[in-house]
Every structure is written in structure tokens, then in C-alpha cells.
XYZ file of C-alpha atoms in Angstrom:
770
model
C 142.896 177.686 161.153
C 143.222 178.059 164.878
C 142.160 174.554 165.912
C 143.352 171.047 165.079
C 140.978 169.072 162.798
C 141.618 165.343 162.430
C 140.855 164.094 158.865
C 139.770 160.453 158.719
C 139.222 158.194 155.708
C 135.707 159.328 154.751
C 133.903 160.578 151.643
C 133.182 164.282 152.252
C 129.543 164.233 151.076
C 126.148 163.038 152.289
C 122.697 163.111 150.653
C 119.140 162.983 152.019
C 115.549 162.894 150.750
C 113.508 165.471 152.657
C 110.145 164.616 154.212
C 108.796 168.175 154.416
C 109.114 168.260 158.224
C 112.761 167.674 159.108
C 114.888 170.836 159.379
C 118.214 169.511 160.794
C 120.498 167.317 158.658
C 123.835 165.964 159.899
C 127.106 165.757 157.985
C 129.539 163.009 159.215
C 132.826 164.622 158.139
C 134.881 167.544 159.528
C 134.988 171.063 158.121
C 137.250 173.922 159.083
C 134.811 176.821 158.708
C 131.078 177.145 157.980
C 131.825 178.390 154.455
C 133.628 175.096 153.730
C 130.213 173.302 153.549
C 128.273 173.448 150.272
C 124.502 172.995 150.659
C 122.321 172.047 147.667
C 118.571 171.362 147.362
C 117.599 169.466 144.202
C 121.014 170.380 142.801
C 120.718 174.132 143.419
C 123.390 175.720 145.670
C 121.826 177.455 148.668
C 123.339 180.768 149.740
C 121.112 181.416 152.771
C 118.248 180.064 154.797
C 120.292 177.729 156.972
C 122.943 177.685 159.722
C 125.928 175.364 160.181
C 127.051 173.892 163.492
C 129.991 171.644 164.353
C 132.935 173.314 162.606
C 136.330 171.807 163.562
C 134.501 168.806 165.063
C 136.303 165.639 163.824
C 132.954 163.752 163.612
C 131.061 166.469 161.759
C 128.021 168.539 162.677
C 124.590 169.579 161.392
C 122.846 171.989 159.043
C 119.617 173.532 160.282
C 117.177 175.062 157.756
C 114.919 177.931 158.638
C 112.144 176.326 156.522
C 112.040 172.529 156.057
C 112.941 171.471 152.522
C 109.901 170.225 150.554
C 108.944 166.561 150.806
C 110.842 164.502 148.248
C 113.519 167.138 147.688
C 117.142 165.980 147.463
C 119.386 167.563 150.135
C 123.145 167.378 149.434
C 125.808 168.381 151.954
C 129.436 168.286 150.796
C 132.725 169.767 151.824
C 134.052 172.149 149.195
C 137.392 173.822 150.067
C 139.302 176.469 148.228
C 142.566 175.056 146.944
C 144.933 177.475 148.696
C 147.895 177.675 151.077
C 146.544 178.778 154.447
C 149.818 179.032 156.441
C 153.421 180.208 155.950
C 156.475 178.830 157.770
C 159.279 181.396 158.533
C 162.915 180.608 157.886
C 164.650 179.730 161.124
C 161.287 180.072 162.817
C 159.710 177.644 165.261
C 157.947 174.784 163.387
C 155.029 173.919 165.585
C 153.465 170.483 165.193
C 149.957 171.884 165.631
C 150.389 174.314 162.750
C 151.961 171.669 160.508
C 149.170 169.137 161.231
C 146.514 171.720 160.476
C 148.074 172.438 157.071
C 148.394 168.757 156.239
C 144.767 168.126 157.317
C 143.611 170.846 154.956
C 145.545 169.394 152.020
C 144.234 165.878 152.713
C 140.699 167.258 152.824
C 141.202 168.895 149.426
C 142.529 165.615 147.953
C 139.482 163.725 149.288
C 137.242 166.122 147.379
C 139.264 165.640 144.190
C 139.112 161.874 144.529
C 135.332 162.050 144.941
C 134.943 164.178 141.801
C 137.311 162.005 139.740
C 135.240 158.937 140.700
C 132.287 160.314 138.750
C 134.224 161.010 135.556
C 134.850 158.929 132.413
C 138.176 157.087 132.796
C 140.292 154.612 130.884
C 141.284 151.323 132.447
C 144.473 151.595 134.601
C 146.165 149.088 132.270
C 145.825 151.465 129.290
C 147.959 154.414 128.313
C 145.912 157.584 128.699
C 146.751 159.076 125.304
C 144.047 159.256 122.623
C 141.154 160.137 124.913
C 141.297 163.887 124.413
C 138.199 165.347 122.761
C 138.732 166.749 119.260
C 138.548 170.516 118.870
C 135.141 172.164 119.097
C 135.017 172.871 115.389
C 135.901 169.267 114.555
C 133.266 167.711 116.771
C 130.390 170.084 116.039
C 127.262 168.288 114.701
C 129.028 164.916 114.805
C 128.577 161.638 116.689
C 131.233 160.901 119.293
C 132.656 157.396 119.174
C 135.864 155.363 119.211
C 138.036 154.306 116.329
C 139.600 150.883 115.604
C 142.283 151.345 118.313
C 139.873 152.704 120.918
C 140.771 156.369 120.597
C 138.128 159.080 120.620
C 136.840 159.874 117.143
C 133.915 161.694 115.543
C 131.554 160.318 112.880
C 129.069 161.775 110.487
C 125.427 161.383 111.517
C 124.642 159.861 108.129
C 127.533 157.482 107.667
C 128.436 156.439 111.193
C 128.885 152.751 111.990
C 127.785 151.107 115.223
C 129.961 148.333 116.630
C 128.621 146.395 119.592
C 131.229 145.650 122.276
C 131.402 141.888 121.743
C 134.201 139.879 120.111
C 133.546 139.249 116.442
C 130.772 141.846 116.165
C 130.013 143.229 112.716
C 130.265 147.025 112.305
C 127.094 148.491 110.819
C 125.114 151.671 110.640
C 122.734 152.846 113.327
C 119.908 152.636 110.805
C 120.772 149.000 110.094
C 120.746 148.197 113.798
C 117.357 149.854 114.280
C 115.951 148.030 111.222
C 116.643 144.562 112.619
C 112.896 144.418 113.407
C 110.455 146.382 111.274
C 107.432 148.041 112.838
C 104.193 149.153 111.262
C 104.729 152.690 112.530
C 107.970 152.849 110.520
C 105.696 152.965 107.483
C 103.146 155.459 108.775
C 100.578 153.281 110.564
C 98.947 155.251 113.390
C 96.943 152.715 115.382
C 94.422 155.386 116.381
C 91.379 153.304 115.387
C 90.015 155.791 112.842
C 92.784 156.406 110.294
C 92.869 153.917 107.428
C 96.139 152.150 108.243
C 95.667 149.510 105.535
C 98.169 150.915 102.985
C 100.789 151.500 105.701
C 100.321 147.995 107.109
C 100.616 146.430 103.664
C 103.737 148.491 102.906
C 105.263 147.257 106.157
C 104.373 143.656 105.268
C 105.864 144.020 101.812
C 109.074 145.427 103.275
C 109.296 142.619 105.847
C 108.927 140.017 103.101
C 111.447 141.759 100.824
C 114.056 141.991 103.599
C 113.249 138.687 105.318
C 112.539 140.606 108.541
C 110.207 140.074 111.466
C 107.371 142.602 111.532
C 105.945 144.108 114.722
C 102.525 145.762 114.822
C 102.577 147.712 118.064
C 99.924 148.799 120.511
C 96.742 150.377 119.222
C 93.811 149.676 116.906
C 94.853 149.617 113.252
C 91.819 150.112 111.022
C 92.158 148.712 107.505
C 89.803 148.992 104.537
C 91.857 146.496 102.542
C 92.674 142.815 102.994
C 96.256 142.355 104.199
C 98.823 139.724 103.281
C 102.230 138.872 104.751
C 104.214 136.695 102.367
C 106.106 133.642 103.555
C 109.454 135.328 102.902
C 108.957 137.420 106.057
C 110.530 135.967 109.180
C 107.303 136.306 111.183
C 104.812 138.652 112.782
C 104.217 139.876 116.324
C 101.112 141.871 117.126
C 100.540 143.875 120.284
C 97.620 145.748 118.783
C 94.431 144.897 116.872
C 93.649 144.927 113.163
C 90.092 146.232 112.755
C 88.978 145.035 109.333
C 86.588 147.450 107.595
C 87.190 146.216 104.054
C 85.022 144.354 101.519
C 83.172 141.168 102.515
C 84.275 137.819 101.148
C 87.996 138.418 101.772
C 90.555 137.135 104.265
C 91.347 140.080 106.521
C 94.895 138.802 107.211
C 96.678 136.151 105.137
C 99.970 134.653 106.341
C 102.205 132.610 104.069
C 102.101 131.783 100.392
C 99.686 129.506 98.565
C 100.396 126.953 95.883
C 103.349 124.658 96.531
C 105.353 127.183 98.605
C 106.465 125.974 102.043
C 105.945 128.397 104.916
C 108.378 126.999 107.490
C 109.973 127.927 110.815
C 107.761 130.926 111.460
C 106.691 132.696 114.628
C 103.292 134.387 114.484
C 102.494 135.817 117.898
C 99.631 137.840 119.362
C 97.477 137.745 116.218
C 94.309 139.826 116.672
C 91.762 140.556 113.944
C 88.213 141.856 114.379
C 85.622 142.647 111.754
C 84.272 146.203 112.017
C 80.742 144.899 111.283
C 79.460 141.402 112.068
C 79.495 139.074 109.049
C 76.143 137.597 108.012
C 77.875 134.217 107.457
C 76.715 134.027 103.838
C 80.228 133.643 102.373
C 82.907 131.224 103.562
C 85.479 133.447 101.833
C 84.896 135.906 104.693
C 87.853 134.833 106.894
C 89.575 136.530 109.796
C 93.051 134.931 109.676
C 94.130 132.631 106.842
C 97.405 130.720 107.343
C 98.764 128.683 104.424
C 101.185 125.750 104.117
C 102.688 126.164 107.585
C 105.386 123.783 108.825
C 107.468 123.486 112.048
C 106.164 126.789 113.388
C 104.557 128.448 116.409
C 101.308 130.406 116.146
C 99.443 132.387 118.804
C 95.981 133.599 117.814
C 94.635 135.877 120.518
C 91.483 137.065 118.743
C 89.468 136.391 115.588
C 86.012 137.885 115.843
C 82.971 138.552 113.671
C 83.764 136.548 110.509
C 82.195 133.548 108.783
C 85.402 131.606 109.488
C 87.519 132.938 112.329
C 90.789 131.120 111.552
C 91.511 128.861 108.582
C 94.553 126.559 108.404
C 94.939 125.752 104.736
C 96.991 123.042 103.095
C 97.183 124.089 99.441
C 99.394 122.201 96.984
C 101.635 121.556 99.946
C 100.841 120.479 103.495
C 100.108 122.222 106.748
C 101.843 120.182 109.458
C 104.124 119.711 112.482
C 103.258 122.978 114.217
C 101.831 124.149 117.535
C 98.996 126.645 117.683
C 97.352 128.335 120.661
C 94.047 130.175 120.617
C 92.338 132.848 122.680
C 89.064 134.603 121.891
C 87.479 133.067 118.763
C 84.050 134.671 118.879
C 80.971 135.273 116.698
C 82.140 133.180 113.765
C 80.043 130.529 112.029
C 83.138 128.286 112.141
C 85.710 129.254 114.735
C 88.616 127.193 113.357
C 88.592 125.539 109.932
C 91.245 122.895 109.213
C 91.090 122.536 105.445
C 92.795 121.163 102.341
C 92.446 122.822 98.946
C 93.914 120.375 96.419
C 94.562 116.673 95.974
C 98.264 117.215 96.690
C 97.809 119.167 99.927
C 97.434 117.797 103.459
C 96.725 118.948 107.002
C 98.305 116.702 109.631
C 100.197 116.477 112.927
C 99.177 119.681 114.668
C 98.940 120.529 118.357
C 96.104 122.918 119.275
C 96.043 124.552 122.724
C 93.091 126.248 124.400
C 90.653 128.557 122.695
C 87.319 130.048 123.736
C 85.051 129.316 120.774
C 81.860 131.253 121.438
C 78.951 133.126 119.921
C 76.973 135.982 121.396
C 73.304 135.301 122.122
C 72.111 137.672 119.404
C 74.494 136.692 116.599
C 72.815 135.137 113.514
C 70.437 133.191 115.740
C 68.797 131.190 112.929
C 72.058 129.730 111.585
C 74.132 126.711 112.576
C 77.510 127.338 114.199
C 80.516 125.131 114.934
C 83.637 125.543 117.020
C 86.186 123.501 115.018
C 85.679 122.045 111.555
C 87.689 119.596 109.452
C 86.923 120.224 105.788
C 88.231 119.710 102.260
C 87.458 121.317 98.933
C 85.805 119.116 96.330
C 88.361 116.568 95.144
C 90.952 117.625 97.737
C 92.903 115.207 99.910
C 90.804 114.642 103.036
C 92.795 112.188 105.153
C 93.326 114.674 107.988
C 95.107 112.921 110.864
C 96.963 113.292 114.153
C 95.425 116.444 115.599
C 95.508 116.965 119.368
C 93.369 119.583 121.126
C 94.068 120.513 124.741
C 91.294 122.099 126.851
C 89.185 123.895 124.210
C 86.122 125.715 125.548
C 82.862 126.047 123.618
C 79.962 128.397 124.336
C 78.098 128.470 121.044
C 74.704 129.770 122.259
C 72.174 127.214 121.147
C 69.948 128.582 123.932
C 67.408 131.065 122.695
C 67.736 129.954 119.067
C 65.352 127.626 117.226
C 65.713 123.950 118.016
C 66.791 123.245 114.432
C 69.961 125.294 114.895
C 73.116 123.222 115.473
C 75.703 124.503 117.943
C 78.292 121.724 117.945
C 81.949 121.964 119.055
C 83.486 119.640 116.426
C 82.302 119.147 112.842
C 84.258 116.445 110.976
C 82.901 117.276 107.544
C 85.193 114.984 105.559
C 84.731 111.511 104.097
C 88.000 110.230 105.548
C 90.573 110.960 108.228
C 91.895 109.450 111.449
C 93.106 110.293 114.934
C 91.634 113.398 116.491
C 92.151 113.589 120.247
C 90.449 116.328 122.243
C 91.114 116.498 125.998
C 89.439 118.529 128.731
C 86.594 119.865 126.579
C 84.289 122.434 128.177
C 80.801 122.785 126.702
C 78.124 125.285 127.611
C 75.038 126.415 125.706
C 75.809 123.901 122.955
C 73.778 121.207 121.192
C 73.605 117.833 122.975
C 76.517 116.586 120.858
C 80.225 117.097 121.240
C 80.788 116.274 117.548
C 79.106 115.589 114.232
C 80.727 113.104 111.829
C 79.325 113.417 108.313
C 81.534 110.779 106.659
C 83.935 107.991 107.569
C 86.320 109.624 110.044
C 87.886 107.060 112.427
C 89.623 107.022 115.811
C 88.341 110.286 117.234
C 88.330 110.565 121.043
C 86.547 113.374 122.868
C 87.139 113.750 126.604
C 84.349 115.963 127.919
C 85.225 117.552 131.251
C 82.257 119.886 131.645
C 78.866 120.126 129.960
C 77.282 123.009 131.862
C 73.537 122.870 132.376
C 72.992 119.953 130.042
C 74.345 117.271 132.382
C 75.486 114.265 130.413
C 73.947 115.436 127.165
C 76.885 116.584 125.103
C 78.622 113.289 125.678
C 77.468 111.955 122.338
C 78.284 112.105 118.613
C 75.796 112.949 115.880
C 75.991 110.676 112.847
C 73.738 111.989 110.043
C 72.613 109.796 107.151
C 75.803 110.555 105.198
C 78.042 108.993 107.870
C 79.648 105.705 106.891
C 81.436 104.852 110.134
C 80.867 105.315 113.853
C 84.411 106.561 114.291
C 84.197 108.520 117.541
C 84.422 107.673 121.225
C 83.293 110.011 123.981
C 84.800 109.824 127.461
C 82.486 111.757 129.791
C 84.209 113.125 132.881
C 81.212 115.144 133.998
C 79.848 114.214 137.450
C 80.026 110.399 137.318
C 83.431 109.021 138.305
C 82.399 105.524 137.266
C 82.144 106.732 133.679
C 85.824 107.702 133.490
C 88.003 105.608 131.228
C 86.729 102.075 130.804
C 84.174 101.242 133.531
C 83.744 97.682 134.708
C 80.361 96.105 134.017
C 79.426 94.454 137.315
C 75.867 93.366 136.593
C 74.161 93.129 133.232
C 70.464 92.517 132.830
C 70.335 93.383 129.154
C 66.818 91.924 128.936
C 65.116 91.918 132.321
C 61.995 90.308 130.882
C 63.997 87.253 129.781
C 65.152 86.760 133.384
C 61.613 86.394 134.729
C 60.577 83.102 136.304
C 57.476 81.800 138.085
C 58.082 82.063 141.827
C 54.608 80.859 142.781
C 51.115 81.106 141.423
C 50.997 84.929 141.584
C 54.571 86.162 142.019
C 57.452 86.604 139.556
C 61.160 86.525 140.329
C 64.212 87.464 138.244
C 67.497 85.597 137.905
C 70.429 87.304 139.597
C 68.185 90.065 140.962
C 66.058 90.824 144.010
C 62.525 92.161 144.067
C 61.771 94.881 146.647
C 58.587 96.361 147.994
C 57.775 99.872 149.190
C 55.488 98.475 151.923
C 56.878 95.181 153.255
C 55.008 93.760 156.230
C 56.684 93.914 159.591
C 58.681 95.804 158.520
C 61.789 93.632 158.179
C 65.089 94.676 159.739
C 67.710 92.787 157.745
C 68.826 92.279 154.163
C 67.126 88.876 153.826
C 63.813 90.364 154.947
C 63.811 93.232 152.426
C 64.964 91.227 149.381
C 62.170 89.071 148.014
C 62.729 86.207 145.566
C 59.450 87.134 143.873
C 56.444 89.423 144.236
C 53.115 89.906 142.552
C 51.798 93.041 140.772
C 54.662 93.018 138.228
C 53.358 92.935 134.674
C 55.192 90.799 132.125
C 55.062 92.162 128.593
C 56.674 90.741 125.474
C 59.984 92.663 125.874
C 59.552 94.659 129.068
C 58.086 94.734 132.566
C 55.371 96.957 133.914
C 56.764 98.041 137.252
C 54.309 99.748 139.635
C 55.364 102.358 142.161
C 55.238 99.800 144.994
C 57.721 97.436 143.360
C 61.395 97.635 142.542
C 63.970 95.389 140.874
C 67.570 95.635 141.996
C 71.027 94.113 142.159
C 72.421 93.246 145.596
C 76.143 93.973 146.003
C 78.828 93.469 148.590
C 80.196 97.008 149.037
C 83.046 96.218 151.403
C 85.657 97.850 149.147
C 83.606 99.622 146.499
C 81.494 102.665 147.409
C 80.678 104.101 143.984
C 78.398 102.493 141.437
C 77.052 103.702 138.124
C 73.455 102.813 137.259
C 72.100 102.710 133.725
C 68.511 101.756 132.906
C 66.387 101.624 129.785
C 62.673 102.134 130.139
C 59.985 104.657 130.930
C 59.213 106.439 134.235
C 61.855 104.621 136.292
C 62.988 106.055 139.617
C 66.501 105.141 140.901
C 66.519 103.633 144.410
C 69.026 102.115 146.822
C 69.028 100.518 150.282
C 72.006 100.184 152.628
C 72.901 97.587 155.259
C 75.725 97.302 157.752
C 78.209 94.455 158.168
C 75.605 92.454 160.140
C 73.094 93.000 157.321
C 70.974 95.340 159.457
C 69.202 98.046 157.489
C 70.667 101.571 157.775
C 68.383 104.522 158.339
C 68.303 108.214 157.496
C 71.483 108.897 159.481
C 73.537 107.187 156.739
C 72.689 109.178 153.578
C 73.883 108.276 150.101
C 74.228 110.461 147.004
C 73.171 110.431 143.366
C 75.291 112.337 140.857
C 72.717 114.401 139.016
C 69.632 114.613 141.223
C 68.726 115.047 144.870
C 68.038 112.061 147.116
C 64.789 111.511 148.999
C 64.589 109.323 152.114
C 61.658 106.885 152.250
C 61.286 105.929 155.894
C 59.656 102.843 157.403
C 58.542 100.485 156.047
C 60.550 101.104 152.836
C 63.909 102.195 154.317
C 65.286 103.210 150.960
C 66.775 106.271 149.276
C 65.474 107.283 145.881
C 66.041 110.073 143.378
C 63.719 113.052 143.301
C 62.962 112.525 139.600
C 62.561 109.745 137.069
C 65.581 108.822 134.973
C 63.827 109.947 131.800
C 62.314 113.124 133.246
C 62.892 116.225 131.156
C 64.245 119.588 132.258
C 63.852 122.209 129.590
C 63.171 119.435 127.107
C 66.376 117.567 128.031
C 66.848 114.300 129.919
C 69.396 115.385 132.516
C 69.085 112.409 134.849
C 69.468 109.428 132.595
C 72.820 108.285 133.962
C 73.456 108.269 137.692
C 76.406 107.658 139.954
C 75.471 106.304 143.372
C 77.915 107.005 146.186
C 77.226 104.870 149.269
C 77.660 105.930 152.865
C 80.858 104.815 154.599
C 78.757 102.770 157.065
C 77.351 100.660 154.234
C 78.621 97.087 153.719
C 75.809 95.658 151.579
C 73.621 97.590 149.153
C 70.507 97.062 147.072
C 70.701 99.222 143.915
C 68.014 99.377 141.262
C 64.839 101.104 140.098
C 61.203 101.282 141.079
C 58.227 102.426 139.073
C 57.889 106.192 139.010
C 54.341 105.713 137.724
C 51.972 102.768 137.852
C 52.649 102.237 134.148
C 56.473 102.370 134.349
C 58.282 100.146 131.850
C 61.650 98.453 132.489
C 63.637 96.855 129.662
C 67.253 96.659 130.835
C 69.310 97.415 133.926
C 73.088 97.559 134.243
C 75.485 98.363 137.049
C 79.062 99.616 136.577
C 82.013 100.486 138.773
C 85.434 101.981 138.135
C 87.729 99.661 136.212
C 89.821 98.726 139.258
C 86.787 97.492 141.249
C 85.049 94.094 141.075
C 82.445 93.886 143.868
C 80.586 90.538 144.172
C 76.865 90.201 143.470
C 74.725 88.439 146.072
C 71.983 86.053 144.949
C 71.157 82.352 145.138
C 73.193 79.952 147.208
C 72.481 80.915 150.797
C 70.251 83.803 149.601
C 66.575 83.282 148.768
C 66.452 85.705 145.854
C 67.772 85.629 142.325
C 67.807 81.864 141.674
C 65.248 79.590 140.038
C 66.666 76.497 141.705
C 65.945 75.053 145.190
C 67.513 71.891 146.563
C 67.769 69.789 149.687
C 68.986 66.367 150.834
C 67.902 63.896 153.469
C 69.235 60.588 154.750
C 66.873 57.666 154.157
C 66.845 53.905 154.825
C 63.856 52.740 152.810
C 61.910 49.635 153.768
C 61.697 46.688 151.365
C 59.617 47.545 148.313
C 57.448 44.732 146.999
C 57.523 43.702 143.331
C 55.661 46.351 141.309
C 55.163 48.416 144.456
C 56.096 52.007 145.436
C 57.429 53.773 148.483
C 56.747 57.494 149.136
C 58.688 59.870 151.348
C 57.882 63.567 151.973
C 60.668 66.153 152.497
C 60.227 69.791 153.548
C 61.512 72.322 151.002
C 60.786 76.012 151.739
C 59.644 78.124 148.787
C 58.763 75.125 146.611
C 55.444 75.640 144.867
C 53.108 73.408 142.893
C 54.019 73.578 139.245
C 57.794 73.738 139.858
C 59.921 71.181 138.079
C 61.033 68.605 140.669
C 63.702 65.901 140.477
C 65.021 63.366 142.926
C 68.169 61.253 142.971
C 69.679 58.488 145.117
C 73.237 58.481 146.370
C 73.700 54.725 145.860
C 73.667 52.783 142.631
C 70.206 51.475 141.813
C 68.007 50.784 138.826
C 64.842 51.816 140.636
C 63.389 55.146 139.425
C 62.953 58.044 141.846
C 60.126 60.446 140.995
C 59.596 63.830 142.725
C 56.623 66.182 142.807
C 55.902 69.366 144.750
C 53.000 68.830 147.114
C 50.187 71.295 147.608
C 50.923 71.567 151.293
C 51.861 74.027 153.957
C 54.659 74.217 154.765
C 55.903 73.488 151.229
C 57.160 69.968 150.691
C 58.230 67.586 147.975
C 57.023 64.020 147.726
C 59.616 61.511 146.538
C 58.227 58.201 145.198
C 60.394 55.140 144.633
C 58.958 52.560 142.230
C 60.019 48.909 141.994
C 59.146 47.776 138.454
C 60.875 44.391 138.939
C 59.229 41.022 139.670
C 60.897 40.690 143.069
C 61.010 42.707 146.271
C 63.942 45.146 146.589
C 65.450 46.314 149.860
C 67.697 49.320 149.236
C 70.601 50.009 151.558
C 70.527 53.283 153.497
C 71.593 56.361 151.499
C 70.861 59.996 150.750
C 67.979 61.366 148.710
C 68.822 64.492 146.680
C 65.890 66.765 145.786
C 65.982 69.588 143.242
C 63.202 72.013 142.311
C 63.472 74.493 139.386
C 61.086 77.385 138.893
C 59.666 77.692 135.398
C 60.618 80.634 133.163
C 57.835 83.010 132.276
């Protein structure tokens, strides 16, 4: 060593990942000679193919390869010195500092390498004495497991009898086999999961072993074909499936049964990832053909990911004991006649207090198209306890494919096929391609609530319950949340003309009016420009039948509302060929035109320009689309510029019939109705007053005074009163005059003249009912 090399505190190794292009790699530590640097590529020592620069440089140097190492290769550069004495000091010779420093640098470099190698070795803690960590002799450790004894010293154990102790305080020593058998797997018993091998016997052996040992069974990834029905007894801790059981066994069996029947309690279980599919589609002839049968479950968690192709996809059975207090989630429940059957078997069993989450209950378009199908059924065997109660369903989805099948086929989400029971709550229901019913109640079930969030192409149909002749109680309520916000919760009834015909009164000789309502025309003269001009107290051409009106296309009947705070209304009408219509007016009661559109919830709006100035739907409320009345209920959303609105119906045909008309809003709204009082429409009664100082009336004589009263007509009931006390009778009669007037006659039946003091005459006219 001819030159001084300064050794700093640095690890004498560096590692790179090659990119296939770079040829020069630096090393940040000193070396004495080129041979002191060991070069490895992917762990292999390189003897040639590179050059080293930077020897004796305190900051290191670089290695340059003739050919770049391959991309991704590991390049290791490390100092590797021979452990040797490189200098000798002569007795009584000159001890040069340079020579001494060079020797010391070399020794320090060697110790750095040793420290680096020791850092990668197995070591005892510094607080322990190092004895007892020497490996046994080769002959003693051959074909043995290496471990540690009770005092932590190295020991060897037989492969068959070795115990495994986990490094936690209080751990129980046990064999490796015992540790691995904490959870049993189907493959431990020979199941292949290849989709073709009959894994039934292996699966059943695994289930028997899990029940015998009280273990949790895992069926791993793959398709496990079985030609036999499988059963996991309640003694097993639970079941987790990551694969699929493909049932190819006899019909009329439950492909997978979980838990024991009779009076046994199946409690505190975890059944996760359950998947069962029938190899061939069931013909739905036998209700014993079940995908997954779970019996007498209590305080447990169940996840059913798939049950497909059976008569009953999943059955929850309360036998001689109950099925209760558990939470179940569902995935794909497809091509079953009944997706989920909640059932009791005996008089001592029950099925209560369950939480059901999700589930896509569906049928393919070509599956058993002539047969009824149901998503969820509540049922009981003959004589069994049938008071099912307290079931909650969260966001189930139903796509049961009524489309394309005969009209007699039922495709209904809920079938409550029991004579008793209470409290089913279903929230966020999605329906598509189903019958126009969310449920069918065949008996006396009570307190069922169905919140329908989406009904697909059927509009509001689906927001109803079917009660066949066997039903004894209308025990269900449907909350439709589809399209019409005013139908959410409990809507407020703002205007109720439950019998429009009974509201009719004689406005004049040819025209009829209706109490609390305005009559509108599609062709008013003028046309008018304000609310009072468009709302008529009565019009002709309206036919009065015994219980209905004949409403021609040129006439409409409507409620008039103050929409200052409320913009959404919900219109319901009973009749034939009725077209929804609405007019809008600003705060000054001026009519709004086409630049202020409004919306209906389930049909397009059509603008009828001057002289009508109204918006109407593009179809009648009872029009059919594909045989279904999609438009029967309508939400009307007014324009923000609207302050007053006229909302009602007109005749869609000349023979349109109107029986009832109602207007709703959301429960927190209470908009006022406008009629009567200062308005001309909607009231049978007219009145006026005038000040009068009558002349003296001779004995037996009369005095007549005429008072103008707009809209009074001959034939109206007329009355007159006097503001002062008097015994003289006042008689009123509507005159046949223009403008309309009322004649008030005062009669003096006494034997002496009477001179009344000045006062006020009060006149009242009432239109006759028709």
C-alpha cells in the first residue's frame, strides 16, 4: 500500500438495478487495489468484463462494464479484503506515520466488512448469554425440525411429534397438524373444484368432519360438482365458500342444508359466501327442490351470494324451534319460482325478527314462462304457526320477467301466503318487468309497508297490493317514491272534490258552475289577460249526469291555488278521457306564456297558445301504453315565475267523463285555494248592500227599490234584510233585466202609514244546486 487511504464511517457495499443501457456504476467507499472490489450480477461473482477506477480515492470510484448488464439485473459492488498483515515494522527502525495509518486503515476496512456480514446473521439479544445457540451435530439434526426448547436453546424435533408454540405469553403448545387444522377445507378431504369431478362425497366428508370437531369449514375457489345433496350439521362452527357448488343430484332435494331440524337450536353461526347452482334448470314442479335450506337459525350472520335454478332458491325454516334474531344478505337469486321462502314447519316453530339486506331476485326471459314466480314468500305448512313478524328488507331488487309471458302469469315481488302475521317493512324496493303489484296478501297479514323506489317502465303501476278473494284484511300500505314527490310519506290533501257532480249549481239559464272550483274554456273571447278573465264562474256545454259530468274538449274544471310558497302539486282524477291542464299567472295575476314552462311527472307537456294560454299533458290520464295506464297520477311542477295557478282537467274527447278531482301537496305545504269572496268563481252566493231612506209607506201599501247585482240571474234564490229593527217584511226577487238587478219590495201590512228611518238594505242571492 503505497498511498494513504482515509476510511470513513460507511458501509462498504452498494447495490443497483440495471436498466440495460447503463455501463458505469459508482461505489461510494474507498478501496486499496482493484482486486479489493467484488462485483456480482444477480448474485454471481464476475471475474472479467469490467474495469475499476478510483482506487485509493477516499470517496470511491466507478466500475465500467464492457457490456451493459441486462435490464432488471441486480448489480452488487462490495469491498472484500483479504484478512492479512500487509506491513512489517523493524525493531529500532523508523516508525513512519504514513505507514502506520495505512495499516490501521486496512484493518478498519476489514472490520467494516465483518460488521456488515454479522448484521445479516441470526443473533441472540445482547441481554442474553450466547450459550445454547450452537447447532446440534449433523447426525443429530438430520431429517429433523429445528426449534427451541423450554429455555430458548436450539433443539431438534421429530417431524411427526413436534409441537408448535406461538411466541405469545400464555400460548398453548400444540402440533403443527393441530395448528393447520384450526380451519378445515374441502380440499383436505379430496375435493378438486375442477367442475367435472364428482366432489359430493369429499364435500360431505369435510362437512361431517367439521361438525364432529366443531370446526369452521372453508370451501375454496373453484366449481365443486356434486351428485348428492349436502348437509352441514349445526355442530359445525360455520361455513365460508369462495367457490360454487354445482348441484347435479336428484330433483326434489335441498342441494345444501345448514343446521339441524327438529327442536335443535342453530345459534351463533357465520355462513359466508354461499353459492349453489343447479346443473339443469328445475321445472318448478316440486317445492322440495331447494337450493339452500337453513334451519332454526338464531343470532347469526348469513351471506348468500348465489342460489340459481331451483324451485325455491333459499328457504329459512323454523321447525320445532324458531328462526330469529339474525341478519342475512343476498346477492344473485335467479331463475327460481320463489327466490326466498320464509317458512314454518310445525305449530311450535316460528320465523321472526330478521334483517334482510339486498338481493337481486330475477328470472330469465325464457325460464318456465307459463308459470307464476315470486321474489320473497312468507309461508307455513298446514297447521304450522304462521304469525311471522318483524321482518325488515333493505333495498331488494326484483326483475321477475312478466314481459313476454302470458298475462295470467304472476310476477310479484312479495307473496304473503299466510293467514296471519304482522310487521313487514320493505324499503327502497326496485321493480322491473314485474306484475303491477308489489305484493299479494292471501290472508290476514297486517302492518306491511312497502316503499317502492323504482318501478321501471310501468310508472306507478307496481305501487299496489293484490288482495285475492281469500284475503281477510287489507293489511298493506304502499309508499310510492317513483317520480311524484308529492306522493312521498303522507301527502296533504289541499282540495277535495270527491263528487264533482254534487258541486254543480245553476249559474244562469244555460251555464253550470261548481262550488270551490273554476270553469275554464279553450277559446275564451278576447282573449283575457288576467286570472279573473280566464276563470269563469259557470259555462255551458257541460253535461250533468247522475254521478258524473260530461266534459267536452273545450271545457275544463280546475282548482285555483296561491302558489307563492308551494311549487309542486299532485293531481288525481277519476273519470274517462281526461287530459291534465294547468295555467300560470304572475304576482299581478297576468297570464304567463310559453316562456314559463311547467312539468308533469309522467308525460310530456304541450303548450296551447292564445286564446287558451294553458299547458296540458300529451295524453289522457287513463290512456294505455302496452295495455297499462302509465299516466294516471301526475305531479305538476310550476315555473318559478308562477304565483297563481289553475290546475285541473279538460275533456280529452267530447264524451269525457269526470267523477272526482283531488289536489295534493307535500305534507309540509298548505297553499290556499282561491274562490268566492272577491273572486267570481266557485261560490253559489252573491250579495250586496245599499243605504236607503225609504219614503212613508201607506197602510197596506208597498215600496219597491231596485239594486244592481252583477251575475244575478232570474231563478236565483233572493233575500233581503233591513239593518234597523222593523216588523215590515222585505221581499227580494231577481229582475229579468240587463244589467242584472234585484228588486226589493217593502210591504206595510198594518192599518197605518209607516215611515222607516234611514238604514241599510242587505241583499243576498243564492244559485240553485243542479
